[in-house]
Structure formats: C-alpha cells, structure tokens
Amino acid sequence: MYWDTGTAHLPPRLLRLPDGSTRTHGPLFLSERRPVPARRPGAGDICPHTGRARLGYDRARVPLDTYAGLDLYQLRHSAATHLGEAEVPLQLIMGKTRRKNPRTAMRYVKPGAEAIAKITTIPGPPRRTQ
C-alpha cells in the first residue's frame, strides 16, 4: 500500500492495541465485532491479536459516506486525477492505482485548461520549405 504524506500519520493509530503494543501483521481496517462461526473469513482476514475480521468494502463505505460524504472509489479516483493534473507519467499512475491496462488508468488523466495551455506553447516541428 502506498501512503500519501497527509495520511502517513494514520497507520500508527490504526495499529495500536488497547494494551499499548502495536499490531505487526494482519488486516489494517478492522470491523467492530468478531465474526460469527458460520461466517468466519479466511485466516488472512482476521487480526491475530484481536480476533476481529477485516473491514469489508461495503462496511467501510458506510462511515466514510456518513462522516465525510465520500465513497472509496471517489478517493482513489481523485488521488489519481491529481497525479494526472500534476503531469505524473501514466506508468506511475498505473503503478499507484495498481492498474495493468493503460486504458483503465487513462480515465484519471484528464488534463485541465492550464495543462492544455502549457502544451500549446511548445513549438511544433519546423515547417518544411519547398
């Protein structure tokens, strides 16, 4: 996972256990409750320290929408779009978003008026003379 500088201070809070120690492995975002035996997920989706399950995409969507008015896809999309506006090469945006196909990563690269004006100032090839 790649963290932006603005969010780099959050993982220590998420990894801290009630006794003050730190989780060293397991899922990062955890549900509030332990899973019932009938719906027990795989071992990789359970925190070995707390026994709580990984927070699913659908459940993560609820508090984000409630408290911030956003959805997870918007966050991913806006971060990649800002990279595109900052003229970050498409290959790097593909790596950051884990996209393998350039066509799917290109949806994030929407140049604004400033970028288009900047590229317009670059002179084209010299004209041929006859």
CSV table of C-alpha atoms in Angstrom, one decimal:
chain,number,residue,atom,x,y,z
A,1,MET,CA,0.0,0.0,0.0
A,2,TYR,CA,1.3,3.5,-0.8
A,3,TRP,CA,0.5,6.3,1.6
A,4,ASP,CA,0.5,10.0,0.7
A,5,THR,CA,2.3,12.3,3.2
A,6,GLY,CA,-1.1,13.5,4.5
A,7,THR,CA,-2.2,10.1,5.6
A,8,ALA,CA,1.2,8.7,6.7
A,9,HIS,CA,0.5,9.6,10.4
A,10,LEU,CA,-2.7,7.5,10.5
A,11,PRO,CA,-1.4,3.9,10.4
A,12,PRO,CA,0.2,4.1,13.9
A,13,ARG,CA,-3.2,4.9,15.3
A,14,LEU,CA,-4.8,2.0,13.4
A,15,LEU,CA,-2.1,-0.4,14.5
A,16,ARG,CA,-2.1,0.5,18.2
A,17,LEU,CA,-3.7,-2.1,20.5
A,18,PRO,CA,-5.5,-1.3,23.8
A,19,ASP,CA,-2.5,-2.5,25.9
A,20,GLY,CA,-0.2,0.0,24.1
A,21,SER,CA,1.6,-2.6,21.9
A,22,THR,CA,1.4,-2.5,18.1
A,23,ARG,CA,0.0,-5.0,15.6
A,24,THR,CA,2.7,-6.2,13.3
A,25,HIS,CA,0.6,-8.2,10.8
A,26,GLY,CA,-3.0,-8.8,9.7
A,27,PRO,CA,-5.6,-6.6,8.2
A,28,LEU,CA,-5.3,-2.8,8.7
A,29,PHE,CA,-9.0,-1.8,8.9
A,30,LEU,CA,-11.0,-4.0,11.3
A,31,SER,CA,-14.7,-4.5,11.9
A,32,GLU,CA,-16.2,-3.6,15.3
A,33,ARG,CA,-17.2,-7.2,16.1
A,34,ARG,CA,-15.6,-10.6,15.9
A,35,PRO,CA,-17.1,-12.8,13.1
A,36,VAL,CA,-19.7,-15.4,14.0
A,37,PRO,CA,-18.5,-19.0,13.4
A,38,ALA,CA,-20.9,-19.5,10.5
A,39,ARG,CA,-19.4,-16.5,8.6
A,40,ARG,CA,-15.8,-16.9,9.6
A,41,PRO,CA,-13.5,-15.5,6.9
A,42,GLY,CA,-10.1,-16.9,6.0
A,43,ALA,CA,-7.2,-16.7,8.4
A,44,GLY,CA,-5.6,-13.9,6.5
A,45,ASP,CA,-8.7,-11.7,7.0
A,46,ILE,CA,-8.6,-12.0,10.8
A,47,CYS,CA,-6.4,-10.0,13.1
A,48,PRO,CA,-4.3,-12.4,15.1
A,49,HIS,CA,-4.2,-10.0,18.1
A,50,THR,CA,-7.8,-9.0,18.4
A,51,GLY,CA,-9.7,-11.8,16.5
A,52,ARG,CA,-11.6,-9.1,14.7
A,53,ALA,CA,-12.2,-9.5,10.9
A,54,ARG,CA,-11.0,-7.3,8.1
A,55,LEU,CA,-13.5,-4.5,7.4
A,56,GLY,CA,-15.2,-5.3,4.2
A,57,TYR,CA,-15.5,-2.8,1.3
A,58,ASP,CA,-19.3,-2.5,1.9
A,59,ARG,CA,-18.9,-1.8,5.6
A,60,ALA,CA,-16.1,0.7,5.1
A,61,ARG,CA,-18.3,2.6,2.7
A,62,VAL,CA,-20.9,3.4,5.4
A,63,PRO,CA,-18.8,5.5,7.9
A,64,LEU,CA,-17.0,7.2,5.1
A,65,ASP,CA,-20.2,8.3,3.5
A,66,THR,CA,-21.8,9.2,6.8
A,67,TYR,CA,-19.0,11.3,8.2
A,68,ALA,CA,-17.2,12.6,5.1
A,69,GLY,CA,-19.9,12.4,2.3
A,70,LEU,CA,-17.4,10.4,0.1
A,71,ASP,CA,-17.1,7.0,-1.3
A,72,LEU,CA,-14.0,4.9,-1.5
A,73,TYR,CA,-13.9,5.0,-5.3
A,74,GLN,CA,-14.0,8.8,-5.2
A,75,LEU,CA,-10.9,8.9,-3.0
A,76,ARG,CA,-9.0,6.6,-5.3
A,77,HIS,CA,-10.2,8.4,-8.4
A,78,SER,CA,-9.4,11.9,-7.1
A,79,ALA,CA,-5.9,11.0,-5.9
A,80,ALA,CA,-5.0,9.6,-9.3
A,81,THR,CA,-6.6,12.5,-11.1
A,82,HIS,CA,-4.5,14.9,-9.0
A,83,LEU,CA,-1.4,13.0,-10.1
A,84,GLY,CA,-2.5,13.3,-13.7
A,85,GLU,CA,-3.0,17.0,-13.4
A,86,ALA,CA,0.5,17.3,-11.9
A,87,GLU,CA,1.8,15.7,-15.1
A,88,VAL,CA,2.9,12.5,-13.4
A,89,PRO,CA,3.6,9.9,-16.2
A,90,LEU,CA,0.8,7.4,-16.9
A,91,GLN,CA,3.1,4.5,-16.0
A,92,LEU,CA,3.5,5.8,-12.4
A,93,ILE,CA,-0.3,6.4,-12.1
A,94,MET,CA,-0.8,2.8,-13.2
A,95,GLY,CA,1.6,1.6,-10.5
A,96,LYS,CA,0.0,3.7,-7.8
A,97,THR,CA,-3.6,2.6,-8.7
A,98,ARG,CA,-2.5,-1.0,-9.5
A,99,ARG,CA,-3.9,-0.8,-13.0
A,100,LYS,CA,-2.4,-3.1,-15.5
A,101,ASN,CA,-4.1,-1.7,-18.6
A,102,PRO,CA,-3.3,1.8,-19.7
A,103,ARG,CA,-6.8,2.3,-21.0
A,104,THR,CA,-8.3,1.9,-17.5
A,105,ALA,CA,-5.6,4.2,-16.0
A,106,MET,CA,-6.2,6.9,-18.6
A,107,ARG,CA,-9.6,7.7,-17.1
A,108,TYR,CA,-7.7,9.5,-14.4
A,109,VAL,CA,-5.6,11.6,-16.8
A,110,LYS,CA,-7.9,14.5,-17.7
A,111,PRO,CA,-5.8,17.5,-18.5
A,112,GLY,CA,-7.2,20.8,-17.3
A,113,ALA,CA,-7.2,24.1,-19.2
A,114,GLU,CA,-3.8,25.0,-17.6
A,115,ALA,CA,-2.1,21.8,-18.9
A,116,ILE,CA,-3.6,22.3,-22.4
A,117,ALA,CA,-2.4,25.9,-22.5
A,118,LYS,CA,1.1,24.9,-21.4
A,119,ILE,CA,1.4,22.2,-24.1
A,120,THR,CA,0.1,24.6,-26.7
A,121,THR,CA,3.0,26.9,-26.0
A,122,ILE,CA,5.5,24.2,-27.0
A,123,PRO,CA,6.5,24.8,-30.6
A,124,GLY,CA,5.8,22.1,-33.1
A,125,PRO,CA,8.3,20.8,-35.7
A,126,PRO,CA,9.7,23.3,-38.1
A,127,ARG,CA,7.8,23.8,-41.3
A,128,ARG,CA,9.1,22.3,-44.4
A,129,THR,CA,10.3,24.7,-47.1
A,130,GLN,CA,9.9,23.9,-50.8
